[in-house]
mmCIF file of C-alpha atoms and ligand atoms in Angstrom:
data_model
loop_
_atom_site.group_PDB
_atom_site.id
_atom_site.type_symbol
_atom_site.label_atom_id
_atom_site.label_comp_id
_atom_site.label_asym_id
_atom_site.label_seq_id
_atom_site.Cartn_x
_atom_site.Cartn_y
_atom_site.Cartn_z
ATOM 1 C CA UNK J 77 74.677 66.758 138.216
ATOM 2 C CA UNK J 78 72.513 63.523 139.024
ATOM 3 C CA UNK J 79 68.799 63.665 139.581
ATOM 4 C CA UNK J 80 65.774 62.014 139.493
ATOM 5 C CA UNK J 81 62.972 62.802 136.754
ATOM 6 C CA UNK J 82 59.935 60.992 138.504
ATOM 7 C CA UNK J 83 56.898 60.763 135.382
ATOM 8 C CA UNK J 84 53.864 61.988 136.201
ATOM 9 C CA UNK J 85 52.534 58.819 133.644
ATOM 10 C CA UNK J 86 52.253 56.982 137.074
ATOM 11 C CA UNK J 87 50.852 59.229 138.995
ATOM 12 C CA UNK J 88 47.217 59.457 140.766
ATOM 13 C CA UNK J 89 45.575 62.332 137.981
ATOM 14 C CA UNK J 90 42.989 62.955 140.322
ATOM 15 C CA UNK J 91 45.306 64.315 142.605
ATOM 16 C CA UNK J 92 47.856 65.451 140.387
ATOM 17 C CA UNK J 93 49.049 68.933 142.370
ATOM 18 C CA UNK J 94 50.126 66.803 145.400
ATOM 19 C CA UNK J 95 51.921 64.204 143.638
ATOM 20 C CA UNK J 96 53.784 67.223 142.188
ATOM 21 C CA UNK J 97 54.152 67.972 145.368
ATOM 22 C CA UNK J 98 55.785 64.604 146.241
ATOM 23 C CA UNK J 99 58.568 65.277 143.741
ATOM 24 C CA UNK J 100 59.379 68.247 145.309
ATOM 25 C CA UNK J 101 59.798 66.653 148.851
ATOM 26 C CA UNK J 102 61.874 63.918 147.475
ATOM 27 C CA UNK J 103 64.796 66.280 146.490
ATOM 28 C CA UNK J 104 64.256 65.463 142.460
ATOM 29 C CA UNK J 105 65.104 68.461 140.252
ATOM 30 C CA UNK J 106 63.340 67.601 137.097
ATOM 31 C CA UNK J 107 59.304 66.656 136.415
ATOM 32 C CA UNK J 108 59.039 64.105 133.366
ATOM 33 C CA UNK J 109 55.921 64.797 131.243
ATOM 34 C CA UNK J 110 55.089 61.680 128.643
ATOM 35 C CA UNK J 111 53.343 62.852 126.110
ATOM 36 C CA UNK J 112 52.214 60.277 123.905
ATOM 37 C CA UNK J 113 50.188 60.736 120.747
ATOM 38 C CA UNK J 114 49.027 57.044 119.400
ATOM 39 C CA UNK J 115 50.887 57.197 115.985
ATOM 40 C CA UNK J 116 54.859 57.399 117.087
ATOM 41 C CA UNK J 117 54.226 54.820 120.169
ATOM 42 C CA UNK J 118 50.909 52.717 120.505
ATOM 43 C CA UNK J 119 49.456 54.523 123.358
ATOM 44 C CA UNK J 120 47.749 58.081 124.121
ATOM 45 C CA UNK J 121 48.633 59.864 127.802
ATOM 46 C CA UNK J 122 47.886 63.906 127.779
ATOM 47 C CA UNK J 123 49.332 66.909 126.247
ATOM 48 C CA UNK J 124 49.182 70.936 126.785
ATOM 49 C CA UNK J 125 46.422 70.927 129.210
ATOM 50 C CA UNK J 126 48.367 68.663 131.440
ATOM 51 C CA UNK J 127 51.659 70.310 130.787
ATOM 52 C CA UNK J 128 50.339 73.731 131.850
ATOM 53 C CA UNK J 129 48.792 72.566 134.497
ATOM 54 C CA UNK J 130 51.702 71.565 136.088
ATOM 55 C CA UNK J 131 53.864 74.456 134.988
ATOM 56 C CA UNK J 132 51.073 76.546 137.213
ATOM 57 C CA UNK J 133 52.294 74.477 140.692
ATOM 58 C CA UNK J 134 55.908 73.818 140.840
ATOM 59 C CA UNK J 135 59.190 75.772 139.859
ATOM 60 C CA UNK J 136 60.969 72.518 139.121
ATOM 61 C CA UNK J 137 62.548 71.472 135.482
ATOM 62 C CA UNK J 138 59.702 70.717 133.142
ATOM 63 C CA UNK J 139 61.274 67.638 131.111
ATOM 64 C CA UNK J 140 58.933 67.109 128.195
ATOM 65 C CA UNK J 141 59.379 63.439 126.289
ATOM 66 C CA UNK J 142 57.593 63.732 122.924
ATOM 67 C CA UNK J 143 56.627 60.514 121.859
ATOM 68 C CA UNK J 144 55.076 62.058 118.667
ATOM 69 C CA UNK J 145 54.682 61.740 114.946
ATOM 70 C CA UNK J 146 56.091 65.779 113.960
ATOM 71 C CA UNK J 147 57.532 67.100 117.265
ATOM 72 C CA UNK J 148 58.933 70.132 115.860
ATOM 73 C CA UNK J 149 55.697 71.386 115.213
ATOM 74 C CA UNK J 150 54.800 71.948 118.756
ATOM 75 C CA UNK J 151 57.920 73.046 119.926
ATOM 76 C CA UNK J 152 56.701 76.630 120.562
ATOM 77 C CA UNK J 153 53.629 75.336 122.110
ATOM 78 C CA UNK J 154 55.759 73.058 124.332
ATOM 79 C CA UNK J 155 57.687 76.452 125.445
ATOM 80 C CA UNK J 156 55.199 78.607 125.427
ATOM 81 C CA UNK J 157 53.598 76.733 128.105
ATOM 82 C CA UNK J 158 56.177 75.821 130.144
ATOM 83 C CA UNK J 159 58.728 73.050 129.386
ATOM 84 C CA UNK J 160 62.519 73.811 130.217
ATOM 85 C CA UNK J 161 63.557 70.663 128.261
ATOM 86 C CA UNK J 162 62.265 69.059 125.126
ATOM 87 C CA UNK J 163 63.190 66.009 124.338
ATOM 88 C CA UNK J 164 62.099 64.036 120.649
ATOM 89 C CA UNK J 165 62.952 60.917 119.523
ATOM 90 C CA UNK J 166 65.471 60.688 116.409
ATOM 91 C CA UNK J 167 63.160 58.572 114.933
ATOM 92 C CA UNK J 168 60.304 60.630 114.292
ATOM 93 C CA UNK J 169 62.014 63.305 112.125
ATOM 94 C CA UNK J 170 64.561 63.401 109.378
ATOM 95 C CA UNK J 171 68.197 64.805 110.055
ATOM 96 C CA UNK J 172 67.516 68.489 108.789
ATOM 97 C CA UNK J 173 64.276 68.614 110.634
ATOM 98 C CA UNK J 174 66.103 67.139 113.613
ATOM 99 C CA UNK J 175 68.752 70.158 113.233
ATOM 100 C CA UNK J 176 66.344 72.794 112.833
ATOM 101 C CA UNK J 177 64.264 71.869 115.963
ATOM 102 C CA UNK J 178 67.500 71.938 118.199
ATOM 103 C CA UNK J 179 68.103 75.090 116.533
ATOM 104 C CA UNK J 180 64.837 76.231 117.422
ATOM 105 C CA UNK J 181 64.610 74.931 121.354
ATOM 106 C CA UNK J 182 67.977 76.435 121.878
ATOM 107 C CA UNK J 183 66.858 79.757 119.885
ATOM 108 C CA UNK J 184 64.092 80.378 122.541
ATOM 109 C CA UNK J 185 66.164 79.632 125.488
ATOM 110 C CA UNK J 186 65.726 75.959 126.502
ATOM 111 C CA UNK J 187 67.268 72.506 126.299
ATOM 112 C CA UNK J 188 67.529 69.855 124.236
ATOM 113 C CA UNK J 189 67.149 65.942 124.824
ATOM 114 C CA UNK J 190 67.535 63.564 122.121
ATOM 115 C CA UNK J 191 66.270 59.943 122.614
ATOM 116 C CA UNK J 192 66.940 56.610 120.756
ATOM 117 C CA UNK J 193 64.348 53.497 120.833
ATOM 118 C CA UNK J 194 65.848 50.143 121.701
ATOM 119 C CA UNK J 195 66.436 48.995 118.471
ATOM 120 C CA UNK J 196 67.901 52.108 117.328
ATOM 121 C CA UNK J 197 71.814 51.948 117.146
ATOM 122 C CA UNK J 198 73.831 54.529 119.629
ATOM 123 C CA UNK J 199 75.589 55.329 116.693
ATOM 124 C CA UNK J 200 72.748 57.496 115.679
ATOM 125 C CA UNK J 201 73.536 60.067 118.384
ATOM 126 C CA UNK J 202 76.729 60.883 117.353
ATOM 127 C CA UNK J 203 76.381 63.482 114.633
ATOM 128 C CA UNK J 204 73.751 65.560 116.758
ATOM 129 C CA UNK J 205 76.126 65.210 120.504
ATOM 130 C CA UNK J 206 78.051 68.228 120.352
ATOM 131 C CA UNK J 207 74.523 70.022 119.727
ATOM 132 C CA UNK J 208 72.358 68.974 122.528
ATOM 133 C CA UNK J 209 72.316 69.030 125.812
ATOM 134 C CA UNK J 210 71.039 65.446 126.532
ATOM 135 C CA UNK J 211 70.271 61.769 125.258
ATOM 136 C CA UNK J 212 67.945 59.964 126.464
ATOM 137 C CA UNK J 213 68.675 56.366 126.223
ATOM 138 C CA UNK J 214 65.802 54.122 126.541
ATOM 139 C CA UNK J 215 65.589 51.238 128.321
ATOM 140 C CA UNK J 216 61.870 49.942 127.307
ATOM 141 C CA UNK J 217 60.397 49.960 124.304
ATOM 142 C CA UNK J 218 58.404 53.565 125.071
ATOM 143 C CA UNK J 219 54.740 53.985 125.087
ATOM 144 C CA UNK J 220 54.152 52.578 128.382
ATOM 145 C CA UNK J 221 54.686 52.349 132.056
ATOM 146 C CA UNK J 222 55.198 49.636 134.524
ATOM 147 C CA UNK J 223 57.543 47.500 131.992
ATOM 148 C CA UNK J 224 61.011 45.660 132.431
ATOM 149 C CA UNK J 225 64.284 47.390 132.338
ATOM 150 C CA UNK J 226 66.056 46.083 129.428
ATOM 151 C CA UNK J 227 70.172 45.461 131.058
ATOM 152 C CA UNK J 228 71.330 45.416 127.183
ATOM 153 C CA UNK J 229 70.611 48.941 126.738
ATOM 154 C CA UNK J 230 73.632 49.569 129.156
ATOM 155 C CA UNK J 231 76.230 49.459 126.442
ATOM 156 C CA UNK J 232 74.523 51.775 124.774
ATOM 157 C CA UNK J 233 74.944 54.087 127.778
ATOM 158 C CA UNK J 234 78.872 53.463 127.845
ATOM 159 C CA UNK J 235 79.576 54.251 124.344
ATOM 160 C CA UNK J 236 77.760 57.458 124.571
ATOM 161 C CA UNK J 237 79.475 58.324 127.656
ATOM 162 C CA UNK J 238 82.832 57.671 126.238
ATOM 163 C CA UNK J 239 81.968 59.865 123.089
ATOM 164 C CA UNK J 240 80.765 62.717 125.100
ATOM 165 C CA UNK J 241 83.724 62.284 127.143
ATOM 166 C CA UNK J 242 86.219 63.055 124.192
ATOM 167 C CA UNK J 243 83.510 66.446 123.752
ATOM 168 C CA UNK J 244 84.848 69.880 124.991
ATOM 169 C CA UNK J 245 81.054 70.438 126.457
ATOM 170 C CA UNK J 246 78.992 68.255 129.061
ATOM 171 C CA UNK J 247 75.912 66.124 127.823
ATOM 172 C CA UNK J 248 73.887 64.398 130.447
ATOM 173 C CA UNK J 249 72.625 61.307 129.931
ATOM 174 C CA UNK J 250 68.971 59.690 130.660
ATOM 175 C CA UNK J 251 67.449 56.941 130.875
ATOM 176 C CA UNK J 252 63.520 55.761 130.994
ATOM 177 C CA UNK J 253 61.742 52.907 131.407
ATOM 178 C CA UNK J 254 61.573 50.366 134.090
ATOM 179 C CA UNK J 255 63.796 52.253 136.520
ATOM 180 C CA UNK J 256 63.553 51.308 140.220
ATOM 181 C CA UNK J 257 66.598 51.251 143.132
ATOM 182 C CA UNK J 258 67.997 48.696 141.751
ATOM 183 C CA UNK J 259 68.345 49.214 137.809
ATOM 184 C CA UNK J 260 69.056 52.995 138.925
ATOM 185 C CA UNK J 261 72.748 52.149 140.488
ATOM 186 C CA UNK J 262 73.137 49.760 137.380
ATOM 187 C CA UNK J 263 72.492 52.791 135.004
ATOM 188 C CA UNK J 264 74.301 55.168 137.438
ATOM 189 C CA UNK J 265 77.095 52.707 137.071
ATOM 190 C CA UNK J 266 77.419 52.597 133.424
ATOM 191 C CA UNK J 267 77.430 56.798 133.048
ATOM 192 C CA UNK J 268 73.773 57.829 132.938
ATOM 193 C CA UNK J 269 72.937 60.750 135.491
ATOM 194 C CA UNK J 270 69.226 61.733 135.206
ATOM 195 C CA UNK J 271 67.123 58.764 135.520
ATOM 196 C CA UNK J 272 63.374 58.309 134.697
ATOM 197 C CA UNK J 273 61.063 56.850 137.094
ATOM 198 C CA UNK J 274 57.397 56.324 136.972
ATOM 199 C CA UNK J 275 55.901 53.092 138.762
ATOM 200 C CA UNK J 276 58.900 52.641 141.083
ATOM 201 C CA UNK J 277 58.248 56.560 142.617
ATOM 202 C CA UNK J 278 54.379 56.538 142.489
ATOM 203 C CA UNK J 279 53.266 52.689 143.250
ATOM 204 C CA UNK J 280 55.940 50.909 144.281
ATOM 205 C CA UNK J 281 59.095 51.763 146.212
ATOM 206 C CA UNK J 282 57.746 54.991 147.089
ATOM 207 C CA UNK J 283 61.114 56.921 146.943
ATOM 208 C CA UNK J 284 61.118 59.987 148.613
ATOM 209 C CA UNK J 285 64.844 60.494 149.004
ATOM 210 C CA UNK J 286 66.208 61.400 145.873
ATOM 211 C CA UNK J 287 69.749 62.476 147.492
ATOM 212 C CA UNK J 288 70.389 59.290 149.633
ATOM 213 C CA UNK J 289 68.866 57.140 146.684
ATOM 214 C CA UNK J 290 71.698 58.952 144.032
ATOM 215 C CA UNK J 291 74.424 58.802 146.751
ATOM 216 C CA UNK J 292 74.431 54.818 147.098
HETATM 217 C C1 DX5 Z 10 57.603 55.091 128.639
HETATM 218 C C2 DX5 Z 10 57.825 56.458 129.214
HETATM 219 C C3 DX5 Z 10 58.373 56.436 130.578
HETATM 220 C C4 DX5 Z 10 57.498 55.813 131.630
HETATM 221 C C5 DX5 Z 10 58.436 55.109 132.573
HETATM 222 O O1 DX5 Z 10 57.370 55.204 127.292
HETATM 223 O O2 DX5 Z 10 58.725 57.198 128.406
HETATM 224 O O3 DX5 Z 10 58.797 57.733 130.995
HETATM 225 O O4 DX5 Z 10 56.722 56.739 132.337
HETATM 226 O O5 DX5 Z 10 57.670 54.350 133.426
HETATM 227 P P1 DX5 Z 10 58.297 53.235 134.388
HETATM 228 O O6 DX5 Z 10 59.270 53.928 135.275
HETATM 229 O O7 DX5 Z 10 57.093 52.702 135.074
HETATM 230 O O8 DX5 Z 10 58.985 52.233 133.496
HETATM 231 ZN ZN1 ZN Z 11 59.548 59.109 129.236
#
C-alpha cells in the first residue's frame, strides 16, 4: 500500500474544511495532523480542537504525529476524538512506557507509528518492529514545515526495510519532512511507502494526483 499523508501544518486554517477537501480529491488515503507542544520540538501548531474538527469532515485515515513531551498520556484523548493512527517519537518516552502505549493504541483498536529524529540511530527501532504497525523515519529535524529533505536519512530507510523484510508481518514505512516530487521517488526508491507532505501539497507543487504521483 503507498499513499500520500498531505499535513494539514501547511494548510490555509482559515479554510481548513476545503483543504481537507483537497486531500480527498487528490486520491491520498491518510490526513497527517502535527501536533506540536513547544517542549519535545521548539514550536507549538494545534491539538484536540483541531483534530476533532477534522475528524467531523472527512472519513479518511486520521494520522496523528505527536511531537510531545508524555504522549501516552493523551492517547485516549487522541482516540477518543478521532485518530486511526498514533504515532510518538521514541525519544520522548522510556522503553516500558513506549511498550505500554503500543499496548494501549492497539488495545482500543488503532495503529501504531513509531518515529526516530535524525540523529537517532535506526537501530533504535528494532526491538519495538514486530509490535507496530509503522516507523516513521524522519527526514528533517521535526518541529517545522517548509525545510530541506535530508538524502542521508535514506539509509536509514533501507536498513529498516531489510529488517522488516526478514518479519513474518508487514510494517509500512514513513517519512516527513521536506517531501516534494522529487525527494518522494527518492524515498519511494529506498522502501518507504507513505510519505509526508506539507508545503509541496499546499504551496508549492500543488499535487492533486496522488495515484499518478506514486505510480512514477
Ligand atoms: C515537521 C512535521 C512535518 C511537516 C512537513 O516536524 O512533522 O509533518 O508538516 O512539512 P514539509 O512537507 O513542508 O517539510
Ligand atoms: Zn509530521
Amino acid at each position: 500500500m503507498f499513499t500520500l499523508s498531505p499535513s494539514i501544518l501547511a494548510s490555509n486554517m482559515l479554510n481548513l474544511g476545503d483543504e481537507i477537501k483537497k486531500i480527498e480529491a487528490s486520491g491520498s488515503k491518510y490526513v497527517h495532523i502535527d501536533i506540536m507542544d513547544g517542549s519535545f520540538v521548539p514550536n507549538i501548531s494545534f491539538g484536540m480542537p483541531v483534530l476533532s474538527a477534522v475528524r467531523s469532515c472527512t472519513d479518511l485515515v486520521l494520522d496523528v504525529h505527536a511531537m510531545i513531551v508524555n504522549p501516552d498520556k493523551y492517547i485516549d484523548e487522541f482516540i477518543d476524538l478521532g485518530a486511526d493512527i498514533i504515532t510518538f517519537h521514541i525519544e520522548a518516552l522510556e522503553r516500558d512506557r513506549i511498550i505500554s502505549s503500543i499496548e494501549k493504541i492497539h488495545q482500543r483498536g488503532k495503529k501504531v507509528g513509531l518515529s526516530i529524529k535524525p540523529n537517532t540511530d535506526v537501530s533504535a527501532l528494532y526491538p519495538y518492529l514486530e509490535l507496530i504497525d509503522m516507523v516513521l523515519i524522519m527526514t528533517v529535524e521535526p518541529g517545522f514545515g517548509g525545510q530541506k529533505f535530508m538524502h542521508s536519512m535514506m539509509d536509514k530507510v533501507k536498513a529498516v526495510k531489510a529488517k522488516i523484510s526478514d518479519l513474518s508481518k508487514d510494517v509500512d514505512i514513513q517519512v516527513d519532512g521536506g517531501i516534494n516530487i522529487e525527494t518522494l521517488k527518492i524515498a519511494k526508491n529506498s522502501g518507504a511507502n507513505i510519505f509526508v507532505l506539507g508545503t509541496a501539497f499546499f504551496k508549492n507543487e500543488k499535487i492533486l494526483n496522488a495515484e499518478q504521483l506514486l505510480s512514477e
